[in-house]
PDB file of C-alpha atoms in Angstrom:
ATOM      1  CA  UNK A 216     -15.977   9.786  21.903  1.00 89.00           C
ATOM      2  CA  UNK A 217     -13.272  10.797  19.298  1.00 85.00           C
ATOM      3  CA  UNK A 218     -14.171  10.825  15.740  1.00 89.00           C
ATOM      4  CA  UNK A 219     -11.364  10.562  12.448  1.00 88.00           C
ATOM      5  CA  UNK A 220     -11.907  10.750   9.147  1.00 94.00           C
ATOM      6  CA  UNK A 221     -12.248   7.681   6.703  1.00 95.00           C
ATOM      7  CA  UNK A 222     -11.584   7.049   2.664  1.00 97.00           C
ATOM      8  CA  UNK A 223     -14.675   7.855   0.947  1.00 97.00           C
ATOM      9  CA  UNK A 224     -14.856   6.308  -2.766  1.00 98.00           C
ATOM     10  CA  UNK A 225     -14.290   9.536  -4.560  1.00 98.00           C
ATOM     11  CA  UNK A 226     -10.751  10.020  -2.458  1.00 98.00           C
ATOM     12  CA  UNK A 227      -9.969   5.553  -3.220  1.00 98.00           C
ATOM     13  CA  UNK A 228     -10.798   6.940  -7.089  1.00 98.00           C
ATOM     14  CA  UNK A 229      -8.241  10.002  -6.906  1.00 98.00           C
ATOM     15  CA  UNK A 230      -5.307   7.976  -5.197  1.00 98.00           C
ATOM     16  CA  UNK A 231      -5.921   4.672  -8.024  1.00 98.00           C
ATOM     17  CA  UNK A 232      -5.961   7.347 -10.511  1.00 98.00           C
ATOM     18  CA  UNK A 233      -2.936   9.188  -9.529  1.00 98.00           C
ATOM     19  CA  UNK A 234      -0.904   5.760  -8.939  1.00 98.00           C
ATOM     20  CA  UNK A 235      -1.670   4.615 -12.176  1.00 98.00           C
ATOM     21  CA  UNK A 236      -0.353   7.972 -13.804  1.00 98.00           C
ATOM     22  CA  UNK A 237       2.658   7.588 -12.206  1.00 98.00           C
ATOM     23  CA  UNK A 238       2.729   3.442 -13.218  1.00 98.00           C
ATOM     24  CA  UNK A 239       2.461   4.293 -16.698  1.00 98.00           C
ATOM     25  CA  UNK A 240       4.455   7.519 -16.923  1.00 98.00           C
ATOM     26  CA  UNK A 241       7.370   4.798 -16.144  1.00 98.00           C
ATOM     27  CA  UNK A 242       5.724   2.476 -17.790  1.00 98.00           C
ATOM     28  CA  UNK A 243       5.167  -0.225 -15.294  1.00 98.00           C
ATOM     29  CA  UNK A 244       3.268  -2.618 -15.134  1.00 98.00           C
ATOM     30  CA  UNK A 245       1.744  -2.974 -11.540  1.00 98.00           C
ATOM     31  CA  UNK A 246      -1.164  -4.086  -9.033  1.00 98.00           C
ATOM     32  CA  UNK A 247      -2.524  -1.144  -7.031  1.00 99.00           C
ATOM     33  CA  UNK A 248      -4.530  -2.231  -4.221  1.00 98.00           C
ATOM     34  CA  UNK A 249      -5.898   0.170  -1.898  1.00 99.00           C
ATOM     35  CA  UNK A 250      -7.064  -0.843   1.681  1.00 98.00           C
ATOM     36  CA  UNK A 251      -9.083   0.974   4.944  1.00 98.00           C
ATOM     37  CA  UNK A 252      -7.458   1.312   7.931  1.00 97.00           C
ATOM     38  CA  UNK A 253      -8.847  -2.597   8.913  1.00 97.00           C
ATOM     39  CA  UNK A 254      -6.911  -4.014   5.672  1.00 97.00           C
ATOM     40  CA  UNK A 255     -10.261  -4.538   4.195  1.00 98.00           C
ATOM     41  CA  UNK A 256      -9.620  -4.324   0.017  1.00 98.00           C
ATOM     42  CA  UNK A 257     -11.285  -0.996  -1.363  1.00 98.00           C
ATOM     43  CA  UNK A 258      -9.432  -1.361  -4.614  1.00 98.00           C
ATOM     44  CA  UNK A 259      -7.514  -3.557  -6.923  1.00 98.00           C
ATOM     45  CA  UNK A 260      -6.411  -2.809 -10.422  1.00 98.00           C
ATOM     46  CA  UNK A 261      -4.309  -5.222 -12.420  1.00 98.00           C
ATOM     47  CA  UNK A 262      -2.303  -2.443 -14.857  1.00 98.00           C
ATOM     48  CA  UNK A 263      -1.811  -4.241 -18.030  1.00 98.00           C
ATOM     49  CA  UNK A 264       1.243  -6.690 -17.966  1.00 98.00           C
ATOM     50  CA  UNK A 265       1.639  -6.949 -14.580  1.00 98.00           C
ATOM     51  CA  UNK A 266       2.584 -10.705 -13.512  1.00 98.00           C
ATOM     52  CA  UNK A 267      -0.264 -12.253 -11.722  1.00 98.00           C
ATOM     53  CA  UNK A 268       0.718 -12.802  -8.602  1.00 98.00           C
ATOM     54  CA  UNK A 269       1.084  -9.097  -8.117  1.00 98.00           C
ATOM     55  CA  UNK A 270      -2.547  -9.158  -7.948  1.00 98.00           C
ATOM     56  CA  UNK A 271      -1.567 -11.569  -4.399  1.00 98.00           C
ATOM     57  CA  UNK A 272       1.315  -9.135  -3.555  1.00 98.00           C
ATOM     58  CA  UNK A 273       0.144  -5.926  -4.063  1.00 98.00           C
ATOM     59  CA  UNK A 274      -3.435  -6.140  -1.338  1.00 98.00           C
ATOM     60  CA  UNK A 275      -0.737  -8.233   1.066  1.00 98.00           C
ATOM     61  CA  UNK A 276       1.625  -4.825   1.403  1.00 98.00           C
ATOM     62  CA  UNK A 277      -1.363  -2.524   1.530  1.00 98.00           C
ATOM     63  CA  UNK A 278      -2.876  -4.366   4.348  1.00 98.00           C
ATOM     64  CA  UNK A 279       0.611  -4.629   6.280  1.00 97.00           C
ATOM     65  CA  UNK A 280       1.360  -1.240   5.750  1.00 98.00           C
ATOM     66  CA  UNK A 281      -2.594  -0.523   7.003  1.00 98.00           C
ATOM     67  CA  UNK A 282      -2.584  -3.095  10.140  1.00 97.00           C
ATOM     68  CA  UNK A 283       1.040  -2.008  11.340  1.00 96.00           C
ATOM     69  CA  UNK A 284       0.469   2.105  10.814  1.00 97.00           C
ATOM     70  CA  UNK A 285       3.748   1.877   9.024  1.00 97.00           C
ATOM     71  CA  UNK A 286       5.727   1.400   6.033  1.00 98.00           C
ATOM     72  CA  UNK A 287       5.460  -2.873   4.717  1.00 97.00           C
ATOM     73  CA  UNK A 288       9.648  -1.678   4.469  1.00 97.00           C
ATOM     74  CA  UNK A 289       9.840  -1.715   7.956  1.00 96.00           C
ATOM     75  CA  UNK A 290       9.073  -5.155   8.705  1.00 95.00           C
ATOM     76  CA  UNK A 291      11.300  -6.083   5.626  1.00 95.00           C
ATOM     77  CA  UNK A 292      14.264  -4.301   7.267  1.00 96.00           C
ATOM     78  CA  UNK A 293      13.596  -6.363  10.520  1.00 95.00           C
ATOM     79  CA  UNK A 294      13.240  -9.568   8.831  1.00 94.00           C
ATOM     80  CA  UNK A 295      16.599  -9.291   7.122  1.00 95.00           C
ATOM     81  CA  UNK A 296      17.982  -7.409   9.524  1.00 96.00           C
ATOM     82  CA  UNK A 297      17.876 -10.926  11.132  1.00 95.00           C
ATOM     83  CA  UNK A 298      14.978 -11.163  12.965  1.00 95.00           C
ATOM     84  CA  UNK A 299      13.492 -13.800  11.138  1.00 93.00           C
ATOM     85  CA  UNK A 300      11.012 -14.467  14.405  1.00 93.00           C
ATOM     86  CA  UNK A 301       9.119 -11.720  13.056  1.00 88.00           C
ATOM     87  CA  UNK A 302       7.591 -13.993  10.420  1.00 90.00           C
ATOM     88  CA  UNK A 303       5.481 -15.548  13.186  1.00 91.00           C
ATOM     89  CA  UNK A 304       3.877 -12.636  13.346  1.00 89.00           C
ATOM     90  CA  UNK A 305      -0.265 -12.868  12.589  1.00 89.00           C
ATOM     91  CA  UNK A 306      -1.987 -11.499   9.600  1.00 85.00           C
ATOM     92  CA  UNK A 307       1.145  -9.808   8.640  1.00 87.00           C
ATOM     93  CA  UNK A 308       2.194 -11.479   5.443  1.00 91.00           C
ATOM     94  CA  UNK A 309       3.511  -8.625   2.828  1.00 93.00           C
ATOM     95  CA  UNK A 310       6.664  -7.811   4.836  1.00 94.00           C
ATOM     96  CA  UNK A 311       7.753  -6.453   1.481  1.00 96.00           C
ATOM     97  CA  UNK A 312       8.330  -2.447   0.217  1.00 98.00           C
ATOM     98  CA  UNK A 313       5.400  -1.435  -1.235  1.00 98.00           C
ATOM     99  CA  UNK A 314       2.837  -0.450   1.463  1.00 98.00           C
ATOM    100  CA  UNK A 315       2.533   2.566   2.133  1.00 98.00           C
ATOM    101  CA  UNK A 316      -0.214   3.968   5.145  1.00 98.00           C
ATOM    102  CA  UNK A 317      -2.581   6.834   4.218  1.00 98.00           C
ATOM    103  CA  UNK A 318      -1.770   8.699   7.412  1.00 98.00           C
ATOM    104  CA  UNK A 319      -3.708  12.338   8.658  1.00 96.00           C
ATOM    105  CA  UNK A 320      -3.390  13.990  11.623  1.00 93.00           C
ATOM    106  CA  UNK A 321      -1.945  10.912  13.293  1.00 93.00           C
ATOM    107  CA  UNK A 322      -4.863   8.613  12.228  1.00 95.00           C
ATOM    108  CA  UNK A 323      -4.381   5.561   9.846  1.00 97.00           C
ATOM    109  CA  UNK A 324      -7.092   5.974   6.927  1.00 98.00           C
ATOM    110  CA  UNK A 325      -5.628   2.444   5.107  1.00 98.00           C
ATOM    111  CA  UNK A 326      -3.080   1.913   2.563  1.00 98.00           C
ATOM    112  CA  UNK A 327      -2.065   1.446  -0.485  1.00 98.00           C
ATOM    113  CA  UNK A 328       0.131  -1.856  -1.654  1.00 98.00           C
ATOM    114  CA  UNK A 329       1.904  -1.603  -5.276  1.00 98.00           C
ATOM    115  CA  UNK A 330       3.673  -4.814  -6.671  1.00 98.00           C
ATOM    116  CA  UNK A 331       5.467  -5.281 -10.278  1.00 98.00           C
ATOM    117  CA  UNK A 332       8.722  -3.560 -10.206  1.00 98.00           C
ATOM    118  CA  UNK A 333      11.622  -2.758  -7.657  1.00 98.00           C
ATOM    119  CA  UNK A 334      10.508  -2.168  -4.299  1.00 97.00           C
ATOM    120  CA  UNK A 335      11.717   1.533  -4.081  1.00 98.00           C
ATOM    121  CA  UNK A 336       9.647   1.947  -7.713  1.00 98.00           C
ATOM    122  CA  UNK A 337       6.142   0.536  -6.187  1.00 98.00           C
ATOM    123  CA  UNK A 338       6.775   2.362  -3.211  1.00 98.00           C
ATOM    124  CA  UNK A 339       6.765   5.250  -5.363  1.00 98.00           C
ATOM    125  CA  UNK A 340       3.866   4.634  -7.103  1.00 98.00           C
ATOM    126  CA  UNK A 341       2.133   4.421  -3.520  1.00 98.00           C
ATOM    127  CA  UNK A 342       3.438   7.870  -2.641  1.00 98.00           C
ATOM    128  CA  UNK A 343       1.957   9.340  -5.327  1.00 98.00           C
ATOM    129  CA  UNK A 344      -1.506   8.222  -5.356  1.00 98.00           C
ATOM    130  CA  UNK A 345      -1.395   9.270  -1.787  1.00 98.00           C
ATOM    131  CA  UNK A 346      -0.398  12.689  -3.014  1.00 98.00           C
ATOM    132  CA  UNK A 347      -3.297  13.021  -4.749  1.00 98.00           C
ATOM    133  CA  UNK A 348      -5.235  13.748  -1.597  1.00 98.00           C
ATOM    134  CA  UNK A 349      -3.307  16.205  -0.029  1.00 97.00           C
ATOM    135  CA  UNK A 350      -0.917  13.607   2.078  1.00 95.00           C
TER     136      UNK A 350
END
């Protein structure tokens, strides 16, 4: 039987934490949502400002990013890439940049989603909580 390692609440705490410094060193205002490697929410934190449907948006890339083991920009480049098929596809509804898997030693540990400025600028937010844990 193989074993991997899983988010525990103190590493959730450390990436929201990081994510939101890097949110309000631009001053952003975002949704962070944080997911396990099932797209089950772990965390969701509504930065001051932030529009609310980001609150919709953000958990939507996490769990896209978490479900597919990839980048949510991947399935945006496929969709206009012209693919539009792809939309079909089930429980995979935040085909947006933005998600971003937690990924060690090949294994999917979730994601986190980010949604409230340009695409490239959430998905930067999502790199840096991720930092935060050694990733």
């Amino acid at each position: 039987m193989k074993t991997k390692p899983e988010l525990e609440l103190a590493d959730v705490k450390k990436i929201a934490a990081a994510a939101e410094a890097e949110a309000l060193k631009n001053q952003w205002a975002v949704t962070i949502a944080i997911v396990d490697d099932g797209g089950h929410l772990l965390w969701l934190q509504r930065l001051d400002g932030a529009a609310p449907v980001s609150s919709h948006i953000a958990p939507s890339k996490a769990r896209t990013a978490a479900l597919g083991r990839r980048e949510s920009k991947v399935y945006e480049d496929i969709v206009n890439g012209g693919r539009t098929s792809f939309l079909s596809a089930p429980t995979i509804d935040g085909l947006l940049e933005g998600g971003v898997p937690i990924m060690k030693d090949g294994q999917c540990l979730g994601a986190v989603g980010v949604s409230g400025v340009k695409s490239t600028e959430d998905a930067q937010i999502a790199r840096a909580g991720i930092a935060a844990i050694g990733l």
